[in-house]
Every structure is written in C-alpha cells, then in structure tokens.
JSON list of C-alpha atoms and ligand atoms in Angstrom, two decimals:
[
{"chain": "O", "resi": 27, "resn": "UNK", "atom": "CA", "xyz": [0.00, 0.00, 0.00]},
{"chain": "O", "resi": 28, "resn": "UNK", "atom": "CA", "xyz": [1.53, 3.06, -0.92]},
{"chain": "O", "resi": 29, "resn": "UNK", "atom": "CA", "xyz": [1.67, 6.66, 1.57]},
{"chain": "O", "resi": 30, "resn": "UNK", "atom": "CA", "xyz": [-1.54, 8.07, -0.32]},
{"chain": "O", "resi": 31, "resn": "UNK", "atom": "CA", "xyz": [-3.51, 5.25, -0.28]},
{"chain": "O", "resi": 32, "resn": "UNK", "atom": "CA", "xyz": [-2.26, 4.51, 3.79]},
{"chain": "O", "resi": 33, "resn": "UNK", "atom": "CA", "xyz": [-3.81, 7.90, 4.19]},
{"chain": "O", "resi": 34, "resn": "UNK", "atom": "CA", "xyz": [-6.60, 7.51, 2.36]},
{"chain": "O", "resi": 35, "resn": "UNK", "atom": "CA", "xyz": [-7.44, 4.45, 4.06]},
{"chain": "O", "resi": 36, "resn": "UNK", "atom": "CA", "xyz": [-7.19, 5.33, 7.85]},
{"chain": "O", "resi": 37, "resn": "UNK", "atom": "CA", "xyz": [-9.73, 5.32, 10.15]},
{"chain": "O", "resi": 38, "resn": "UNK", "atom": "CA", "xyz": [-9.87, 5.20, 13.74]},
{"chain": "O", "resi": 39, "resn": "UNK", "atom": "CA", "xyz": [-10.63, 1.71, 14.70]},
{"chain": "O", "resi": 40, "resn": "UNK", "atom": "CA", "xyz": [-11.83, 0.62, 18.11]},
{"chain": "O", "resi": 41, "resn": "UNK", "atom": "CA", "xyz": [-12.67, -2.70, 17.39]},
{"chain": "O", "resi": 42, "resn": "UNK", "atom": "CA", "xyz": [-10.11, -5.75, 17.37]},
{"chain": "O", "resi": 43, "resn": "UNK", "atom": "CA", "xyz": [-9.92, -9.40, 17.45]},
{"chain": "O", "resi": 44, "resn": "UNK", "atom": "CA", "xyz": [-7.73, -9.76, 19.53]},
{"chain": "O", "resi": 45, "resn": "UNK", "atom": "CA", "xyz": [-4.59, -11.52, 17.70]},
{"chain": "O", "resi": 46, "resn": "UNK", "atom": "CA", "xyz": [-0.89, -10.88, 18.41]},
{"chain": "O", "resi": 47, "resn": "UNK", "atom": "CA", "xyz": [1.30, -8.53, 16.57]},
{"chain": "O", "resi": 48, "resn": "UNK", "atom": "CA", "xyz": [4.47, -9.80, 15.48]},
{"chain": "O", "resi": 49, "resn": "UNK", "atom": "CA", "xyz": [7.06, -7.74, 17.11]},
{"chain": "O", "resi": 50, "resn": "UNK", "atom": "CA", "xyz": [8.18, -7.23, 13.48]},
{"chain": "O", "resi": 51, "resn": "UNK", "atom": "CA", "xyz": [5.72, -5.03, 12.45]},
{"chain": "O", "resi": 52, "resn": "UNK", "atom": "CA", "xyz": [5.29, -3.57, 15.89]},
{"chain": "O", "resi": 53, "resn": "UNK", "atom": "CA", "xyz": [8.91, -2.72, 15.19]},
{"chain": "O", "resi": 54, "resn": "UNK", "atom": "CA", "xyz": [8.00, -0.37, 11.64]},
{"chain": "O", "resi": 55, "resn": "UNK", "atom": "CA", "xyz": [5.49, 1.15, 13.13]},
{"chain": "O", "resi": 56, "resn": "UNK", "atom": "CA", "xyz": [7.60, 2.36, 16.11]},
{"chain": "O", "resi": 57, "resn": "UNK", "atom": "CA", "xyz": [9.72, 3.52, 13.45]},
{"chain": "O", "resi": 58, "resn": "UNK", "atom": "CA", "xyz": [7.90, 5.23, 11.27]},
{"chain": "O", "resi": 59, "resn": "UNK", "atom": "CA", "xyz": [7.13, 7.51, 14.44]},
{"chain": "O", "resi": 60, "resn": "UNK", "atom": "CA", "xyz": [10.76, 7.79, 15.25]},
{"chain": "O", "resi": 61, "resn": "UNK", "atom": "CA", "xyz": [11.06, 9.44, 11.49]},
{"chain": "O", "resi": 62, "resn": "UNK", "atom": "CA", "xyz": [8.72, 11.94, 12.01]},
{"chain": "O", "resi": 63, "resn": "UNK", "atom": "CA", "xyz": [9.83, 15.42, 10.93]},
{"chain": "O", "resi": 64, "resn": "UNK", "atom": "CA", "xyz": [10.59, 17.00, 14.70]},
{"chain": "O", "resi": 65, "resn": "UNK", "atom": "CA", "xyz": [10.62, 20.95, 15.39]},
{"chain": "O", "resi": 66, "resn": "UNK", "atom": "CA", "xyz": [14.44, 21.67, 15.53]},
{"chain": "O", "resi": 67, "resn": "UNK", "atom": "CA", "xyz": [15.05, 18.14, 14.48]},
{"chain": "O", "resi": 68, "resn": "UNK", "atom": "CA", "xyz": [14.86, 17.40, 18.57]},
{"chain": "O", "resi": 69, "resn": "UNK", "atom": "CA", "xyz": [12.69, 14.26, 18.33]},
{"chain": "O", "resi": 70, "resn": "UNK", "atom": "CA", "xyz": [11.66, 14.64, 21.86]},
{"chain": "O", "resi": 71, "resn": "UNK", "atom": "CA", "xyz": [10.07, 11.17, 21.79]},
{"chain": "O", "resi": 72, "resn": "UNK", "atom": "CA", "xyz": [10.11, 7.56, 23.67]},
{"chain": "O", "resi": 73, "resn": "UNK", "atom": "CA", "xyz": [7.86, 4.78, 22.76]},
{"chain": "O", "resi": 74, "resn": "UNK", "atom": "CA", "xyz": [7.00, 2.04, 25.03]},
{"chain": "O", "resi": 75, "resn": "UNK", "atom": "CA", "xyz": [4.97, -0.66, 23.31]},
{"chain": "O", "resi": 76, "resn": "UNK", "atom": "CA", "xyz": [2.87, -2.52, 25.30]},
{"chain": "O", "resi": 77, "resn": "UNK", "atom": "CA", "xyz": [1.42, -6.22, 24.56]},
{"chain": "O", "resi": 78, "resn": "UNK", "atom": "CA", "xyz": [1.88, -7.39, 28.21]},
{"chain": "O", "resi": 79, "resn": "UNK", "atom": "CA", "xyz": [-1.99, -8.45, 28.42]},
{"chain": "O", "resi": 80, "resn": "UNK", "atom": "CA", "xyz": [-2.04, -7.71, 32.07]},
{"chain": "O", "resi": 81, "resn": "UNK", "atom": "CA", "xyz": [-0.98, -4.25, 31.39]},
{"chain": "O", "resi": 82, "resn": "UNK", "atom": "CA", "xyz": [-3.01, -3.72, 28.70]},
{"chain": "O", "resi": 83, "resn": "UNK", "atom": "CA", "xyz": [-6.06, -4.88, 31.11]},
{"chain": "O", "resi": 84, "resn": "UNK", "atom": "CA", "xyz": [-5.41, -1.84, 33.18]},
{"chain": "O", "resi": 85, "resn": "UNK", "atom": "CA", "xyz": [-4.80, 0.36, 30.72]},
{"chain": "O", "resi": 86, "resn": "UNK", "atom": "CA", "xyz": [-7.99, -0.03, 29.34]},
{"chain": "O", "resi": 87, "resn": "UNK", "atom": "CA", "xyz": [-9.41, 2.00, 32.34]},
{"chain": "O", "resi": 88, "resn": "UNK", "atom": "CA", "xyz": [-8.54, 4.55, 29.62]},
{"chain": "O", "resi": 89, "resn": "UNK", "atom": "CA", "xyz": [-10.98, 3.06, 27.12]},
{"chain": "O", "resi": 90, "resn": "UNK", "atom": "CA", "xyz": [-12.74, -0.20, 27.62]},
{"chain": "O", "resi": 91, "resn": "UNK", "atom": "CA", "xyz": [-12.25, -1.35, 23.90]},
{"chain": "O", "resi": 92, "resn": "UNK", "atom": "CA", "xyz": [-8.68, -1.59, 23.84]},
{"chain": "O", "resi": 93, "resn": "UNK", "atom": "CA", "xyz": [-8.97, -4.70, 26.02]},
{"chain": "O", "resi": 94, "resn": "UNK", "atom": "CA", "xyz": [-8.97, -6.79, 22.91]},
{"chain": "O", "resi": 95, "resn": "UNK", "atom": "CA", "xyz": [-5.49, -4.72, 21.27]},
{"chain": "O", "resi": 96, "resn": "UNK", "atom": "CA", "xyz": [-2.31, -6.40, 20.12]},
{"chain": "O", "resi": 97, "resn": "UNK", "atom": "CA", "xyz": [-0.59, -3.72, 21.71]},
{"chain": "O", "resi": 98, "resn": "UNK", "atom": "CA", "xyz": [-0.72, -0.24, 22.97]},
{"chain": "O", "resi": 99, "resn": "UNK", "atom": "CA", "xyz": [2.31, 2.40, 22.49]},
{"chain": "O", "resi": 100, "resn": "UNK", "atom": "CA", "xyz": [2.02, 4.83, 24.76]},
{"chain": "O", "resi": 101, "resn": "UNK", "atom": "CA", "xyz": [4.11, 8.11, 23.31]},
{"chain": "O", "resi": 102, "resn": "UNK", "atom": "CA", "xyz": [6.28, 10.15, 26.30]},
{"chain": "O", "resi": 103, "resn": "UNK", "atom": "CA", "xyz": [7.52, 13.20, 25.15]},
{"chain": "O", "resi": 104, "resn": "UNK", "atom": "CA", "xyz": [10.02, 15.77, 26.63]},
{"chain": "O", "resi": 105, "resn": "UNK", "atom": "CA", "xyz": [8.15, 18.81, 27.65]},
{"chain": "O", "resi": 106, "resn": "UNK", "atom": "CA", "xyz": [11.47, 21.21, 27.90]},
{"chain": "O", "resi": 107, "resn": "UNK", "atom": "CA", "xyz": [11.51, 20.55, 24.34]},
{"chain": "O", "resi": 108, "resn": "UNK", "atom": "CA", "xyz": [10.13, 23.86, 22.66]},
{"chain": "O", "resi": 109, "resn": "UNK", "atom": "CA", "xyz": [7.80, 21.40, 19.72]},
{"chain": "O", "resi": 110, "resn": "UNK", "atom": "CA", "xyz": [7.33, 18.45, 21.71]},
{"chain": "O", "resi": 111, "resn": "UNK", "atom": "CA", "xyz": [3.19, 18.76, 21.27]},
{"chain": "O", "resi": 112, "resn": "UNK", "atom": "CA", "xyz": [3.68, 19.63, 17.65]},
{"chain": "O", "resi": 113, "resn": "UNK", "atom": "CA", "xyz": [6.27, 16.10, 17.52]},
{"chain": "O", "resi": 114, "resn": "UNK", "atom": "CA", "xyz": [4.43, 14.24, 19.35]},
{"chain": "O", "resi": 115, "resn": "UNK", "atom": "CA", "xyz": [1.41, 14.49, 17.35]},
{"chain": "O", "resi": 116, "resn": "UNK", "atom": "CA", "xyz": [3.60, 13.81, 13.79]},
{"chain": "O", "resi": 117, "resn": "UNK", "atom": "CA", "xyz": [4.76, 10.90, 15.56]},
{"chain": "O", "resi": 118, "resn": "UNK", "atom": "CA", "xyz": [1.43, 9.71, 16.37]},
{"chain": "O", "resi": 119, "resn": "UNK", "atom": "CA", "xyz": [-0.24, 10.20, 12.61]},
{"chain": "O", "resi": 120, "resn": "UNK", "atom": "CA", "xyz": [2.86, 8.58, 10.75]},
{"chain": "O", "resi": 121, "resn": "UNK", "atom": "CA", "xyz": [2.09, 5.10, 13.26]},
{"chain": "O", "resi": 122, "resn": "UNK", "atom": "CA", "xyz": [-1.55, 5.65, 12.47]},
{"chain": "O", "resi": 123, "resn": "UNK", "atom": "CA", "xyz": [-0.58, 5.41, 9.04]},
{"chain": "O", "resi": 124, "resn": "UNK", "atom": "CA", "xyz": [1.85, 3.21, 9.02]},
{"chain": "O", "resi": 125, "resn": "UNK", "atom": "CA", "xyz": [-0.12, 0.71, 10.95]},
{"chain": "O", "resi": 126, "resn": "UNK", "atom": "CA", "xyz": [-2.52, 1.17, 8.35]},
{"chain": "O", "resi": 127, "resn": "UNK", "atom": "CA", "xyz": [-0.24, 0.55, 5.79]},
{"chain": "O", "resi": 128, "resn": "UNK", "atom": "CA", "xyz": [0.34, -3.15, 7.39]},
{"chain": "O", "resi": 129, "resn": "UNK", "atom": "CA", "xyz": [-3.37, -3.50, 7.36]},
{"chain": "O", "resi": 130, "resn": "UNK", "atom": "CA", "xyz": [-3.55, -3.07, 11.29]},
{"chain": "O", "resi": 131, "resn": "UNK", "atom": "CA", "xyz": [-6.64, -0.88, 12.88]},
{"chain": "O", "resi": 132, "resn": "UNK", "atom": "CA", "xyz": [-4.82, 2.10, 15.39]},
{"chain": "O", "resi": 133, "resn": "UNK", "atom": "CA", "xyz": [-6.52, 4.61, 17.56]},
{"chain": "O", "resi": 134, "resn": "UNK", "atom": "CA", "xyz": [-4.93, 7.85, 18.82]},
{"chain": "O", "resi": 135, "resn": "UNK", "atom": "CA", "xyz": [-6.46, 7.40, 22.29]},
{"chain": "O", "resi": 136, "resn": "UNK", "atom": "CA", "xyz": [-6.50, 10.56, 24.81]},
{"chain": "O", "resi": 137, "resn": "UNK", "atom": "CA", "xyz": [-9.19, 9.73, 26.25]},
{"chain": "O", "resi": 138, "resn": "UNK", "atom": "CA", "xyz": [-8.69, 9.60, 30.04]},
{"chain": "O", "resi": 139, "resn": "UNK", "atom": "CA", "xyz": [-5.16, 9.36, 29.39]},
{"chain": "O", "resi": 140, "resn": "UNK", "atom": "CA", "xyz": [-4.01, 12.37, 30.08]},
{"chain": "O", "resi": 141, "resn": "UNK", "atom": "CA", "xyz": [-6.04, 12.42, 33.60]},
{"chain": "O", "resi": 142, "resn": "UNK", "atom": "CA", "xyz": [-4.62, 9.43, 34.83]},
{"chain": "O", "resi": 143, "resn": "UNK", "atom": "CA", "xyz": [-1.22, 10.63, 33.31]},
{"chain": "O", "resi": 144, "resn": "UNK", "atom": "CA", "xyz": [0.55, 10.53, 36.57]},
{"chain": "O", "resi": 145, "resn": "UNK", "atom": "CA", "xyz": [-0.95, 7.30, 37.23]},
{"chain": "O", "resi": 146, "resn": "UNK", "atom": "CA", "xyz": [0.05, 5.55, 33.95]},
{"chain": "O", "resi": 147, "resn": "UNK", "atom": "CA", "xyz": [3.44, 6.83, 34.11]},
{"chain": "O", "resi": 148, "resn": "UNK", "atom": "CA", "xyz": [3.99, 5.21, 37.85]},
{"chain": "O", "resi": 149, "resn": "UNK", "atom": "CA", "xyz": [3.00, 2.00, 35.86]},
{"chain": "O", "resi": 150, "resn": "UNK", "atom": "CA", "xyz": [4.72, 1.98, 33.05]},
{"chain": "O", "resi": 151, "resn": "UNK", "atom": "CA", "xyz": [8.26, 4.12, 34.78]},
{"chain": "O", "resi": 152, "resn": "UNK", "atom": "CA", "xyz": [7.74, 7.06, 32.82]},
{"chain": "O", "resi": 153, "resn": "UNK", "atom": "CA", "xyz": [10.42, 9.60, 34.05]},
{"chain": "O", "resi": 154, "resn": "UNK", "atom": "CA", "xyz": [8.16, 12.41, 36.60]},
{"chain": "O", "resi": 155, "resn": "UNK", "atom": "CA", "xyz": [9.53, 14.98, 34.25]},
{"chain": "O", "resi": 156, "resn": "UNK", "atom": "CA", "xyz": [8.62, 13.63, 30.36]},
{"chain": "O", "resi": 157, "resn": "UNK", "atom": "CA", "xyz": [4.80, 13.64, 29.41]},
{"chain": "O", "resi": 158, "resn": "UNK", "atom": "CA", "xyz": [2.08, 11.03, 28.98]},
{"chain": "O", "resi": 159, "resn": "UNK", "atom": "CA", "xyz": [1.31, 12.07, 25.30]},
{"chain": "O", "resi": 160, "resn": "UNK", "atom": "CA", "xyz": [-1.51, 9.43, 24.27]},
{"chain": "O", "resi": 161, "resn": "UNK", "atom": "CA", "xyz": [-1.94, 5.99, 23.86]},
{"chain": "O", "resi": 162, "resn": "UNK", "atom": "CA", "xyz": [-2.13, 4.37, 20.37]},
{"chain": "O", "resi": 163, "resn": "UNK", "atom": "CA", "xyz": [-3.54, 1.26, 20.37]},
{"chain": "O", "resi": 164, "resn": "UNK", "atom": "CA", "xyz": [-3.09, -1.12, 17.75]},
{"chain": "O", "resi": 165, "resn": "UNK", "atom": "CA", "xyz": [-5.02, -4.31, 16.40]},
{"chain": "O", "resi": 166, "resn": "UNK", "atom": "CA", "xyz": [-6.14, -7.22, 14.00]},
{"chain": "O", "resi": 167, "resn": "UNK", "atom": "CA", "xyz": [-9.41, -5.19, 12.95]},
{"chain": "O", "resi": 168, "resn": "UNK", "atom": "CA", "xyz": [-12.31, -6.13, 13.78]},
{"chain": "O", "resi": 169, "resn": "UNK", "atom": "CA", "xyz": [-14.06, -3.48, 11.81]},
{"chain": "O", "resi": 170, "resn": "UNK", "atom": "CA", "xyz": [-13.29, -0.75, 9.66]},
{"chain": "O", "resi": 171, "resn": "UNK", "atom": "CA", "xyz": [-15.25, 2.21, 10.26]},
{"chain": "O", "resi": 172, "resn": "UNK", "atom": "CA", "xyz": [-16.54, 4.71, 7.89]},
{"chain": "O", "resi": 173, "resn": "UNK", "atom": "CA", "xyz": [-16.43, 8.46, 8.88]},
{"chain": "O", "resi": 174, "resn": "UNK", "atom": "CA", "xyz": [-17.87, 11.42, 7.62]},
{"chain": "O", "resi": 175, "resn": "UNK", "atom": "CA", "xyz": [-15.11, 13.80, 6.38]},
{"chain": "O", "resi": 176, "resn": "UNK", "atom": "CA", "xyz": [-15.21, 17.43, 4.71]},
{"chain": "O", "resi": 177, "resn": "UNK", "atom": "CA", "xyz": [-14.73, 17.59, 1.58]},
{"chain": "O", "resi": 178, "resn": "UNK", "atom": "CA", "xyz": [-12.16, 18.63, -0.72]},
{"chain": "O", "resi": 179, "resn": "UNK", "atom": "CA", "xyz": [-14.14, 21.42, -1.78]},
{"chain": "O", "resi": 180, "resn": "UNK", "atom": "CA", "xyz": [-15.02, 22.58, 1.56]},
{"chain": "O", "resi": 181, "resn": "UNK", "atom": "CA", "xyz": [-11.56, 23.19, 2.83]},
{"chain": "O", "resi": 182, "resn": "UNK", "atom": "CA", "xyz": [-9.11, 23.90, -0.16]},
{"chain": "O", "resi": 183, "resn": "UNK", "atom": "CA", "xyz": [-8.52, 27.40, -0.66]},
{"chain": "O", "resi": 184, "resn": "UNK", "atom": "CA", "xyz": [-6.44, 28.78, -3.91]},
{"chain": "O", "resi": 185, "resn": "UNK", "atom": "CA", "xyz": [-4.22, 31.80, -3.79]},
{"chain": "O", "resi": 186, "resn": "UNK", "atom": "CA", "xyz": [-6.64, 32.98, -0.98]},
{"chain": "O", "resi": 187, "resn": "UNK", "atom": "CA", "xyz": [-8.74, 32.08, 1.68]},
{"chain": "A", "resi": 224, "resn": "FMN", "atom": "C1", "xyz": [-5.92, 14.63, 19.62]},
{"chain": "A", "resi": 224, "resn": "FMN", "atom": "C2", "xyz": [-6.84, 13.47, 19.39]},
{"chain": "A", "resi": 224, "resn": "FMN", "atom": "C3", "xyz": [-7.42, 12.84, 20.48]},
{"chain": "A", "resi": 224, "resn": "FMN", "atom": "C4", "xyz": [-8.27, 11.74, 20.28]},
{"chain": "A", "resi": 224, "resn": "FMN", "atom": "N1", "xyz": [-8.79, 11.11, 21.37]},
{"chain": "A", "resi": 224, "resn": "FMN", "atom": "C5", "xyz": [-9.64, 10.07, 21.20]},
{"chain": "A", "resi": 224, "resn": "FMN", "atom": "C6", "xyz": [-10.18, 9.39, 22.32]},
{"chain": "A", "resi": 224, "resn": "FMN", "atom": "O1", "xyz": [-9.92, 9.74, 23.45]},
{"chain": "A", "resi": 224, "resn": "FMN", "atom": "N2", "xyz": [-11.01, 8.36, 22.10]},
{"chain": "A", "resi": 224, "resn": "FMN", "atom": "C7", "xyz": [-11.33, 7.94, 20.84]},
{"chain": "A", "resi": 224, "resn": "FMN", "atom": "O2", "xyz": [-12.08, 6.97, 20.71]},
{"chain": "A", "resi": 224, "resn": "FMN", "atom": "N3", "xyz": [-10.83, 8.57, 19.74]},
{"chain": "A", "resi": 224, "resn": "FMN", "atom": "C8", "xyz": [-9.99, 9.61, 19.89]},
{"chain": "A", "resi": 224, "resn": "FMN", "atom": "N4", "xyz": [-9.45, 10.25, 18.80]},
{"chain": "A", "resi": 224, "resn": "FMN", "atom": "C9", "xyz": [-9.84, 9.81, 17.46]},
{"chain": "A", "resi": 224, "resn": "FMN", "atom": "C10", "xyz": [-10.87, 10.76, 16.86]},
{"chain": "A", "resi": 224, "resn": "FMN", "atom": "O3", "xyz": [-12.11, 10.56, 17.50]},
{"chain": "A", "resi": 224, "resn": "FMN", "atom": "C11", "xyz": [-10.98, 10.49, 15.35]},
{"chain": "A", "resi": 224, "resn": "FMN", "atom": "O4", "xyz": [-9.73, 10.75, 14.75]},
{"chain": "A", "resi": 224, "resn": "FMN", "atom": "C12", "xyz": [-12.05, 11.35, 14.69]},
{"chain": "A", "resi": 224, "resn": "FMN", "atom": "O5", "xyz": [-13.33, 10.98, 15.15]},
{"chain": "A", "resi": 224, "resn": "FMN", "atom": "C13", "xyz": [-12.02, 11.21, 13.17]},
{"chain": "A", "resi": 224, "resn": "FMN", "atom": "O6", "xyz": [-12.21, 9.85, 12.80]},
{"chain": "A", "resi": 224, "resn": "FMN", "atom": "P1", "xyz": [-11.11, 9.06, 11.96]},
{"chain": "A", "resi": 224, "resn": "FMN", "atom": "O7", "xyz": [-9.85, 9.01, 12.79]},
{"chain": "A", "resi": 224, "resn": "FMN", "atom": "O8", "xyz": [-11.70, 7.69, 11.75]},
{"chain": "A", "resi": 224, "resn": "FMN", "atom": "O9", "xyz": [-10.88, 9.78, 10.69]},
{"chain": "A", "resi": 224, "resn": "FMN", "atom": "C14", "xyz": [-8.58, 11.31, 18.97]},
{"chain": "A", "resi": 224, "resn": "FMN", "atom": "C15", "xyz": [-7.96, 11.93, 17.88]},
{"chain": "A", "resi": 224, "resn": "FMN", "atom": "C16", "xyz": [-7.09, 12.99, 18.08]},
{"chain": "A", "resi": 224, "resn": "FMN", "atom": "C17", "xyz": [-6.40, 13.61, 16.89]}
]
C-alpha cells in the first residue's frame, strides 16, 4: 500500500480481534514515528509498546475497547523541548498510518489518558519529568469504520482564503 492510499485508508478503529502482533511489524510502526519530521530536528520522543496483556487490562481504564489490542504504544515526550506537542502528534499520525499501511486498525487514544497521566506513568516508569502524550492502540481489525469527512471542496482554498 503506498503513503496516499495509507492515508486515504485510515480510520480510527476501536474494534479488534484480539490476535498478536508480530514484534516485526510492531517494530516499523515504532519507526515510522521515530522518522517523524521533529521541530528543531529534537525528536523529543520515547515509545513504550505494550502487549503485556495484564498491562493492557489496566490500561484499558482509559478506554474499555482496547482490552482486545495487540498492543498499545504509549508516546512520552520531553516537555522542555520547545515542539514536543507539535512532535508528538507527527509521531502519532505517521504510526496511524503506518499501521494502516500493514493493514492493522490504530486509535490515537486521549481519552482519560491524560487524567490518569501521573498514574500511567507510575505504571509503566515514565520519568516524573517527560509527558504522557496518548496511547495508540493497535489491532487485527475487527471493523473498519466509515467516517464522515469534509470535503475537498469545503476546505481547499487557492491563492486565498
Ligand atoms: C488529539 C486526538 C485525540 C483523540 N482522542 C480520542 C479518544 O480519546 N477516544 C477515541 O475513541 N478517539 C480519539 N481520537 C480519534 C478521533 O475521535 C478520530 O480521529 C475522529 O473521530 C475522526 O475519525 P477518523 O480518525 O476515523 O478519521 C482522537 C484523535 C485525536 C487527533
């Protein structure tokens, strides 16, 4: 599957079966975050992938329907780093797609993740000082969801707004 069609194609999927992930693919994915363009070329970023199912269990106080993930990657960021929201979130979108790309459902999940931040980071030994960014979890789909976007029309603007 090429970029376009990757991007074309995602959806946020909150349904999964269930099935593993090989730690292959959980490995591109991971990376195609890591080569996210990155405000000052920083890359403020850490990725901890998750497929412990224990973990996962309580994580999904966050959202109940990631119980049935293949893993979670939960993003920390450095917040002394001037772009580390504006990171972050590129990291975030290139796994979305790239997940897509290996025909995997993904979620950016904030959820109640940011108000358990403290919380999740005691679990998972997040440094006190870096940032709970989101959660992504990832899955064999169990459905592939159709959402109502703007159109083209709608939002492209030539030469002026
Ligand atoms: C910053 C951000 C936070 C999000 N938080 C959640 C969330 O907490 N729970 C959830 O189910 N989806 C969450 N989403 C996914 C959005 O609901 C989803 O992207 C939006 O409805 C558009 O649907 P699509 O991703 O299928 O195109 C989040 C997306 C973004 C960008």
């Amino acid at each position: 599957m090429d970029a376009i069609e990757a991007i074309r194609r995602r959806r946020s999927v909150r349904k999964y079966t269930g099935e593993a992930i090989p730690r292959e693919d959980l490995e591109t994915i991971v990376d195609a975050g890591r080569l996210a363009a990155s405000g000052g070329n920083r890359q403020p970023w850490d990725f901890i992938v998750i497929t412990d199912r224990d973990m996962i269990n309580r994580l999904k106080v966050a959202a109940q329907w990631m119980e049935d993930a293949g893993a979670i990657i939960a993003v920390v960021l450095d917040p002394s780093s001037r772009w580390w929201l504006e990171d972050g979130s590129a990291a975030v979108e290139n796994m979305l797609i790239a997940s897509t790309a290996l025909g995997y459902g993904s979620c950016w999940l904030e959820g109640y993740t940011l108000l358990r931040e403290e919380e999740f980071k005691a679990w998972l030994g997040v440094p006190v000082h870096k940032r709970l960014l989101t959660l992504v979890p990832i899955g064999v789909p169990g459905e592939w969801p159709t959402k109502q976007k703007k159109s083209l029309e709608e939002v492209i603007h030539w030469e002026q707004y």
